[in-house]
Amino acid sequence: MSVISNNSVLSKYLSLEQHGKVQVEYVWIDGFNNLRTKTRTVNKVPESAADLPEWNYDGSSTGQAEGHDSDVLIQPVALYSDPFRGGDNKIVLCATYNPDGTPHKTNYRHACKQVMDTHADQKPWFGIEQEYMFFDPETNKPYGWPKHGFPEPQGKYYCGVGAGKIFGRDIVEAHYRACLFAGVNISGVNAEVAPGQFEYQVGPCEGIDMGDQLWISRYILERVAEDFGIVVSIHPKPVKGDWNGAGCHTNFSTQAMREEGGLAEIEKAINKMAKRHFEHIEVYGEDNDQRLTGRHETGHINDFSYGVANRGASIRIPRHVGKEGKGYLEDRRPASNIDPYRVTGIIMESTFMPDN
């Protein structure tokens, strides 16, 4: 049986035999940094993405091609169990390619994988904290907010419990369980500072696996929320005014950073990232200027800073890392709507660029 289904009619059919057929949900990234999907039937259970055939779609409908030559190829790259259909059914993340076999210009995974492969011996680990907000499609306001006016100021909602503080916990829990079923390395969830706002963490993941798993976790979140009739926003400033924005804090370490004396390696990487601050900002999410204001636990978009336990800095070194002298860094600049391939890729590029 599936892990997630609110539809009793659908549930009745989920227990029926599929006569050796397997449903595979092909998931890919469109030209607007959103997810698209469609389903294919295959005749045996795939053991890896390599067992699945390449497919195609109409790129003129996804902002990725002109109508006169609209085929875009999708190549399976990462396979997961399907928590919605259950059984042997699968979800497969796909990368986009042009008809001549070259990577599509919106395929940021290709370049990221090249960087990760080049530095695979460094054992790069990432963990991303995905913040998001639920919206009620009928009121176009955050889920749980009053129809008229505003809720009480933020403060009591962060990691809160109880009616009047938490809105949408059933969706959050369903997403959590669905990610675990799928094989996503989701490591936790919590309510965030604004009502209707939440965060989940994915990782640690090594190399290209970080981007793959974050994208699939987003697909699962959208799909679960669809069952509940709720909209998910990953805009970095979902509500204007004195409310926290939404980020994708990116935790990063190499093997050398995790070993004795690793703090020196962490600071070396931070100093290199400082030199490319604005190059990082360019790929750290659209409308990030609305979030990185120097307020609401952010550094200003035009400034670079770092410090131990400083949530108002561009990069935070966790207190226990400073104390133990090894561990990881937290880049707090990425917005909630990032393409994780671009973020993890540039972090690796900056960390291993040659010294001047």
Short mmCIF file of C-alpha atoms in Angstrom, two decimals:
data_model
loop_
_atom_site.label_atom_id
_atom_site.label_comp_id
_atom_site.label_asym_id
_atom_site.label_seq_id
_atom_site.Cartn_x
_atom_site.Cartn_y
_atom_site.Cartn_z
CA MET A 1 0.00 0.00 0.00
CA SER A 2 1.04 3.59 -0.43
CA VAL A 3 2.24 5.73 2.44
CA ILE A 4 0.22 8.76 1.36
CA SER A 5 -3.34 8.83 0.03
CA ASN A 6 -6.40 10.76 1.10
CA ASN A 7 -8.45 9.33 -1.77
CA SER A 8 -10.46 6.29 -0.63
CA VAL A 9 -11.40 5.37 -4.22
CA LEU A 10 -7.75 5.38 -5.24
CA SER A 11 -6.79 3.41 -2.13
CA LYS A 12 -9.10 0.56 -3.17
CA TYR A 13 -7.12 0.05 -6.36
CA LEU A 14 -3.68 0.37 -4.82
CA SER A 15 -3.97 -3.16 -3.42
CA LEU A 16 -4.73 -4.77 -6.80
CA GLU A 17 -2.13 -6.82 -8.62
CA GLN A 18 -0.30 -4.95 -11.37
CA HIS A 19 0.49 -8.10 -13.41
CA GLY A 20 4.22 -7.47 -13.52
CA LYS A 21 3.83 -3.85 -14.54
CA VAL A 22 5.61 -1.04 -12.70
CA GLN A 23 4.65 2.64 -12.75
CA VAL A 24 7.58 5.03 -12.84
CA GLU A 25 7.11 8.75 -12.23
CA TYR A 26 9.64 10.70 -14.31
CA VAL A 27 10.49 14.01 -12.57
CA TRP A 28 12.49 16.83 -14.12
CA ILE A 29 13.25 20.56 -13.69
CA ASP A 30 11.66 23.00 -16.12
CA GLY A 31 12.83 26.36 -17.43
CA PHE A 32 11.34 28.22 -14.47
CA ASN A 33 13.11 26.23 -11.72
CA ASN A 34 9.92 24.26 -11.08
CA LEU A 35 9.25 20.54 -11.23
CA ARG A 36 7.34 18.68 -13.93
CA THR A 37 6.36 14.99 -13.99
CA LYS A 38 4.73 12.30 -16.07
CA THR A 39 4.30 8.55 -15.67
CA ARG A 40 5.59 5.61 -17.69
CA THR A 41 4.77 1.90 -17.40
CA VAL A 42 7.72 -0.52 -17.50
CA ASN A 43 7.74 -4.31 -17.52
CA LYS A 44 10.12 -5.01 -14.65
CA VAL A 45 11.22 -3.42 -11.39
CA PRO A 46 14.21 -1.15 -12.07
CA GLU A 47 17.12 -1.55 -9.69
CA SER A 48 18.76 1.73 -10.67
CA ALA A 49 18.09 4.76 -12.85
CA ALA A 50 20.29 3.16 -15.54
CA ASP A 51 17.65 0.43 -15.99
CA LEU A 52 15.11 2.98 -17.24
CA PRO A 53 14.81 4.28 -20.80
CA GLU A 54 15.45 7.86 -21.85
CA TRP A 55 12.23 9.75 -22.60
CA ASN A 56 11.22 13.17 -23.93
CA TYR A 57 8.64 15.94 -23.47
CA ASP A 58 7.38 19.13 -25.09
CA GLY A 59 9.86 21.81 -24.05
CA SER A 60 7.75 24.57 -25.61
CA SER A 61 5.30 24.06 -22.73
CA THR A 62 7.98 24.26 -20.02
CA GLY A 63 9.98 27.30 -21.13
CA GLN A 64 12.77 25.15 -22.59
CA ALA A 65 12.21 25.03 -26.36
CA GLU A 66 10.57 26.71 -29.34
CA GLY A 67 7.42 25.20 -30.82
CA HIS A 68 9.05 24.26 -34.14
CA ASP A 69 11.65 22.04 -32.43
CA SER A 70 10.26 21.30 -29.02
CA ASP A 71 11.56 17.88 -27.97
CA VAL A 72 13.69 17.87 -24.82
CA LEU A 73 15.21 14.57 -23.71
CA ILE A 74 15.06 13.38 -20.11
CA GLN A 75 17.70 10.97 -18.88
CA PRO A 76 17.02 9.08 -15.61
CA VAL A 77 19.73 9.81 -13.02
CA ALA A 78 18.45 8.91 -9.53
CA LEU A 79 15.87 6.32 -8.47
CA TYR A 80 13.57 6.37 -5.41
CA SER A 81 10.67 4.31 -4.06
CA ASP A 82 7.25 5.82 -4.73
CA PRO A 83 5.44 6.57 -1.43
CA PHE A 84 2.21 7.49 -3.23
CA ARG A 85 1.67 4.38 -5.32
CA GLY A 86 3.62 2.05 -3.04
CA GLY A 87 4.62 -1.47 -3.98
CA ASP A 88 7.41 -1.75 -6.55
CA ASN A 89 6.53 1.57 -8.18
CA LYS A 90 9.28 4.17 -8.47
CA ILE A 91 10.09 7.86 -8.83
CA VAL A 92 13.05 8.75 -11.01
CA LEU A 93 14.75 12.12 -11.15
CA CYS A 94 15.83 13.04 -14.67
CA ALA A 95 18.33 15.44 -16.23
CA THR A 96 17.42 17.40 -19.36
CA TYR A 97 19.28 17.17 -22.68
CA ASN A 98 18.99 18.59 -26.18
CA PRO A 99 18.16 16.27 -29.10
CA ASP A 100 21.86 16.21 -30.07
CA GLY A 101 22.74 14.81 -26.64
CA THR A 102 24.27 17.98 -25.18
CA PRO A 103 23.07 19.19 -21.77
CA HIS A 104 20.14 21.61 -21.94
CA LYS A 105 21.08 25.11 -20.81
CA THR A 106 18.79 24.67 -17.76
CA ASN A 107 20.54 21.42 -16.81
CA TYR A 108 22.76 22.65 -13.97
CA ARG A 109 23.27 19.10 -12.74
CA HIS A 110 25.70 18.33 -15.56
CA ALA A 111 28.28 20.97 -14.58
CA CYS A 112 27.78 20.26 -10.87
CA LYS A 113 28.52 16.57 -11.36
CA GLN A 114 31.71 17.39 -13.23
CA VAL A 115 32.91 19.48 -10.27
CA MET A 116 31.90 16.81 -7.76
CA ASP A 117 33.64 14.08 -9.75
CA THR A 118 36.82 16.16 -10.02
CA HIS A 119 37.01 16.56 -6.24
CA ALA A 120 35.44 13.25 -5.19
CA ASP A 121 38.58 12.34 -3.22
CA GLN A 122 37.80 15.23 -0.83
CA LYS A 123 34.59 13.46 0.29
CA PRO A 124 32.38 16.59 0.24
CA TRP A 125 29.33 16.36 2.49
CA PHE A 126 26.36 18.70 2.26
CA GLY A 127 23.23 19.22 4.29
CA ILE A 128 20.52 21.65 3.19
CA GLU A 129 17.83 23.20 5.40
CA GLN A 130 14.79 23.80 3.19
CA GLU A 131 12.41 26.47 4.52
CA TYR A 132 8.97 26.94 2.99
CA MET A 133 5.49 28.28 3.75
CA PHE A 134 2.01 26.82 3.25
CA PHE A 135 -0.65 28.96 1.56
CA ASP A 136 -4.42 28.57 1.47
CA PRO A 137 -5.44 28.75 -2.22
CA GLU A 138 -8.87 30.15 -1.32
CA THR A 139 -7.60 33.15 0.65
CA ASN A 140 -4.13 33.41 -0.93
CA LYS A 141 -2.82 33.93 2.60
CA PRO A 142 -0.49 31.72 4.62
CA TYR A 143 -2.25 28.61 5.88
CA GLY A 144 -3.79 29.19 9.31
CA TRP A 145 -3.68 32.98 9.12
CA PRO A 146 -6.92 34.86 9.84
CA LYS A 147 -8.98 35.85 6.81
CA HIS A 148 -8.86 39.46 7.95
CA GLY A 149 -5.82 41.06 9.52
CA PHE A 150 -2.72 39.34 10.76
CA PRO A 151 -1.79 36.77 13.41
CA GLU A 152 0.18 37.69 16.51
CA PRO A 153 3.78 38.77 15.80
CA GLN A 154 6.33 36.02 15.26
CA GLY A 155 7.96 34.62 18.35
CA LYS A 156 5.72 31.89 19.71
CA TYR A 157 5.62 29.83 16.51
CA TYR A 158 9.24 28.69 16.18
CA CYS A 159 9.42 24.99 17.19
CA GLY A 160 6.01 25.57 18.75
CA VAL A 161 3.28 23.15 19.66
CA GLY A 162 -0.45 23.57 20.03
CA ALA A 163 -3.46 25.01 18.23
CA GLY A 164 -3.06 28.66 17.39
CA LYS A 165 0.66 28.18 16.91
CA ILE A 166 1.04 25.35 14.40
CA PHE A 167 -0.88 25.09 11.14
CA GLY A 168 -0.26 22.16 8.81
CA ARG A 169 1.52 19.63 11.00
CA ASP A 170 -0.37 16.78 9.32
CA ILE A 171 1.12 17.80 5.97
CA VAL A 172 4.59 18.11 7.49
CA GLU A 173 4.37 14.65 9.07
CA ALA A 174 3.06 13.08 5.87
CA HIS A 175 5.95 14.62 3.92
CA TYR A 176 8.46 13.40 6.51
CA ARG A 177 7.20 9.81 6.32
CA ALA A 178 6.97 9.89 2.53
CA CYS A 179 10.59 11.04 2.24
CA LEU A 180 11.75 8.24 4.53
CA PHE A 181 9.81 5.70 2.48
CA ALA A 182 11.30 7.06 -0.76
CA GLY A 183 14.86 6.75 0.54
CA VAL A 184 15.52 10.47 0.92
CA ASN A 185 17.98 11.15 3.76
CA ILE A 186 15.66 13.58 5.53
CA SER A 187 17.21 14.24 8.92
CA GLY A 188 14.58 16.35 10.67
CA VAL A 189 11.77 18.91 10.57
CA ASN A 190 10.69 21.89 12.64
CA ALA A 191 8.19 24.73 12.67
CA GLU A 192 9.79 28.03 11.70
CA VAL A 193 9.52 31.60 12.96
CA ALA A 194 6.40 32.71 11.05
CA PRO A 195 3.07 30.85 11.41
CA GLY A 196 2.52 28.41 8.56
CA GLN A 197 6.28 28.30 7.90
CA PHE A 198 8.33 25.13 8.29
CA GLU A 199 11.75 23.68 7.60
CA TYR A 200 13.10 20.23 6.88
CA GLN A 201 16.69 19.14 6.59
CA VAL A 202 18.18 16.77 4.01
CA GLY A 203 21.63 15.32 4.51
CA PRO A 204 24.37 14.60 5.00
CA CYS A 205 24.66 13.72 1.33
CA GLU A 206 27.89 13.32 -0.59
CA GLY A 207 28.56 15.21 -3.81
CA ILE A 208 25.88 15.24 -6.51
CA ASP A 209 23.54 13.25 -4.28
CA MET A 210 22.74 16.45 -2.35
CA GLY A 211 21.09 18.16 -5.30
CA ASP A 212 19.29 14.99 -6.36
CA GLN A 213 17.81 14.36 -2.94
CA LEU A 214 16.73 17.96 -2.35
CA TRP A 215 14.87 18.08 -5.66
CA ILE A 216 13.07 14.82 -4.94
CA SER A 217 12.19 15.99 -1.42
CA ARG A 218 10.62 19.10 -3.00
CA TYR A 219 8.64 16.95 -5.42
CA ILE A 220 7.34 14.85 -2.54
CA LEU A 221 6.39 17.99 -0.57
CA GLU A 222 4.45 19.42 -3.51
CA ARG A 223 2.76 16.09 -4.12
CA VAL A 224 1.74 15.63 -0.48
CA ALA A 225 0.43 19.21 -0.23
CA GLU A 226 -1.55 18.59 -3.42
CA ASP A 227 -3.43 15.80 -1.64
CA PHE A 228 -4.33 18.27 1.12
CA GLY A 229 -5.29 21.06 -1.29
CA ILE A 230 -2.57 23.37 0.06
CA VAL A 231 -0.03 25.43 -1.90
CA VAL A 232 3.70 25.34 -1.06
CA SER A 233 5.74 28.52 -1.45
CA ILE A 234 9.54 28.53 -1.53
CA HIS A 235 9.76 32.25 -2.27
CA PRO A 236 12.52 33.80 -0.10
CA LYS A 237 10.12 36.48 1.23
CA PRO A 238 6.68 34.87 1.13
CA VAL A 239 5.10 37.57 3.30
CA LYS A 240 6.15 41.21 3.21
CA GLY A 241 6.78 43.09 6.42
CA ASP A 242 8.19 42.10 9.79
CA TRP A 243 8.26 38.38 9.10
CA ASN A 244 11.22 36.11 8.56
CA GLY A 245 12.07 35.15 5.01
CA ALA A 246 12.83 31.63 3.86
CA GLY A 247 16.28 30.23 3.14
CA CYS A 248 18.13 27.08 2.20
CA HIS A 249 21.05 27.22 4.63
CA THR A 250 23.72 24.98 3.16
CA ASN A 251 26.04 23.05 5.46
CA PHE A 252 29.32 21.91 3.95
CA SER A 253 32.43 19.99 4.90
CA THR A 254 35.25 18.01 3.37
CA GLN A 255 37.04 15.09 4.97
CA ALA A 256 39.88 17.42 5.97
CA MET A 257 37.42 19.75 7.71
CA ARG A 258 35.97 16.87 9.69
CA GLU A 259 39.36 15.69 10.96
CA GLU A 260 41.65 17.12 13.66
CA GLY A 261 42.74 20.62 12.72
CA GLY A 262 39.75 20.97 10.42
CA LEU A 263 38.85 24.45 11.62
CA ALA A 264 41.82 25.86 9.69
CA GLU A 265 40.49 24.19 6.54
CA ILE A 266 37.03 25.64 7.22
CA GLU A 267 38.42 29.16 7.59
CA LYS A 268 40.51 28.71 4.45
CA ALA A 269 37.37 27.79 2.49
CA ILE A 270 35.44 30.73 3.96
CA ASN A 271 38.17 33.17 2.94
CA LYS A 272 38.04 31.84 -0.61
CA MET A 273 34.24 32.15 -0.71
CA ALA A 274 34.53 35.72 0.54
CA LYS A 275 36.50 36.64 -2.60
CA ARG A 276 33.61 35.42 -4.77
CA HIS A 277 30.73 36.70 -2.65
CA PHE A 278 28.81 38.33 -5.48
CA GLU A 279 29.37 35.36 -7.80
CA HIS A 280 27.75 33.21 -5.12
CA ILE A 281 24.87 35.67 -4.68
CA GLU A 282 24.13 35.44 -8.42
CA VAL A 283 23.23 31.75 -8.07
CA TYR A 284 21.81 31.85 -4.54
CA GLY A 285 18.21 32.35 -5.58
CA GLU A 286 15.84 34.84 -7.23
CA ASP A 287 14.54 37.76 -5.11
CA ASN A 288 17.11 36.99 -2.43
CA ASP A 289 17.59 40.73 -1.95
CA GLN A 290 14.15 40.78 -0.31
CA ARG A 291 15.44 38.34 2.30
CA LEU A 292 19.11 39.29 2.82
CA THR A 293 18.45 42.66 4.43
CA GLY A 294 20.62 42.39 7.52
CA ARG A 295 17.47 41.81 9.59
CA HIS A 296 15.51 38.69 10.54
CA GLU A 297 18.64 36.57 11.13
CA THR A 298 20.37 37.42 7.86
CA GLY A 299 23.49 39.21 6.74
CA HIS A 300 23.12 42.03 4.20
CA ILE A 301 23.29 40.96 0.57
CA ASN A 302 26.08 43.45 -0.18
CA ASP A 303 28.31 42.41 2.71
CA PHE A 304 30.26 39.27 3.54
CA SER A 305 30.86 38.20 7.12
CA TYR A 306 31.37 35.09 9.19
CA GLY A 307 31.51 34.18 12.84
CA VAL A 308 31.03 31.49 15.44
CA ALA A 309 27.34 30.97 16.30
CA ASN A 310 26.44 34.20 14.46
CA ARG A 311 23.10 33.81 12.65
CA GLY A 312 23.38 37.34 11.35
CA ALA A 313 26.52 36.48 9.38
CA SER A 314 26.85 35.28 5.79
CA ILE A 315 28.53 32.11 7.04
CA ARG A 316 28.15 30.66 10.52
CA ILE A 317 30.61 28.35 12.19
CA PRO A 318 28.53 26.37 14.69
CA ARG A 319 29.63 26.84 18.27
CA HIS A 320 30.51 23.19 18.77
CA VAL A 321 32.68 23.32 15.65
CA GLY A 322 34.58 26.30 17.01
CA LYS A 323 35.00 24.48 20.32
CA GLU A 324 36.08 21.13 18.87
CA GLY A 325 38.22 22.66 16.12
CA LYS A 326 36.67 20.59 13.32
CA GLY A 327 33.37 19.95 11.59
CA TYR A 328 31.52 22.02 9.02
CA LEU A 329 30.39 25.51 8.00
CA GLU A 330 26.88 26.82 7.40
CA ASP A 331 26.40 29.14 4.42
CA ARG A 332 23.31 31.15 5.38
CA ARG A 333 23.06 33.14 2.14
CA PRO A 334 21.19 30.70 -0.16
CA ALA A 335 17.49 31.46 -0.60
CA SER A 336 14.72 28.88 -0.30
CA ASN A 337 14.21 28.76 -4.09
CA ILE A 338 17.79 27.83 -5.05
CA ASP A 339 18.80 25.24 -7.57
CA PRO A 340 20.93 23.10 -5.22
CA TYR A 341 23.20 22.01 -8.07
CA ARG A 342 24.28 25.61 -8.63
CA VAL A 343 24.86 26.25 -4.92
CA THR A 344 26.78 23.08 -4.08
CA GLY A 345 28.72 23.44 -7.32
CA ILE A 346 29.96 26.96 -6.66
CA ILE A 347 30.83 26.14 -3.05
CA MET A 348 33.08 23.37 -4.34
CA GLU A 349 34.56 25.58 -7.05
CA SER A 350 35.38 28.34 -4.58
CA THR A 351 36.80 25.97 -1.96
CA PHE A 352 39.23 24.36 -4.40
CA MET A 353 40.14 27.33 -6.60
CA PRO A 354 43.89 27.89 -6.76
CA ASP A 355 45.47 30.22 -4.20
CA ASN A 356 46.59 33.56 -5.63
#
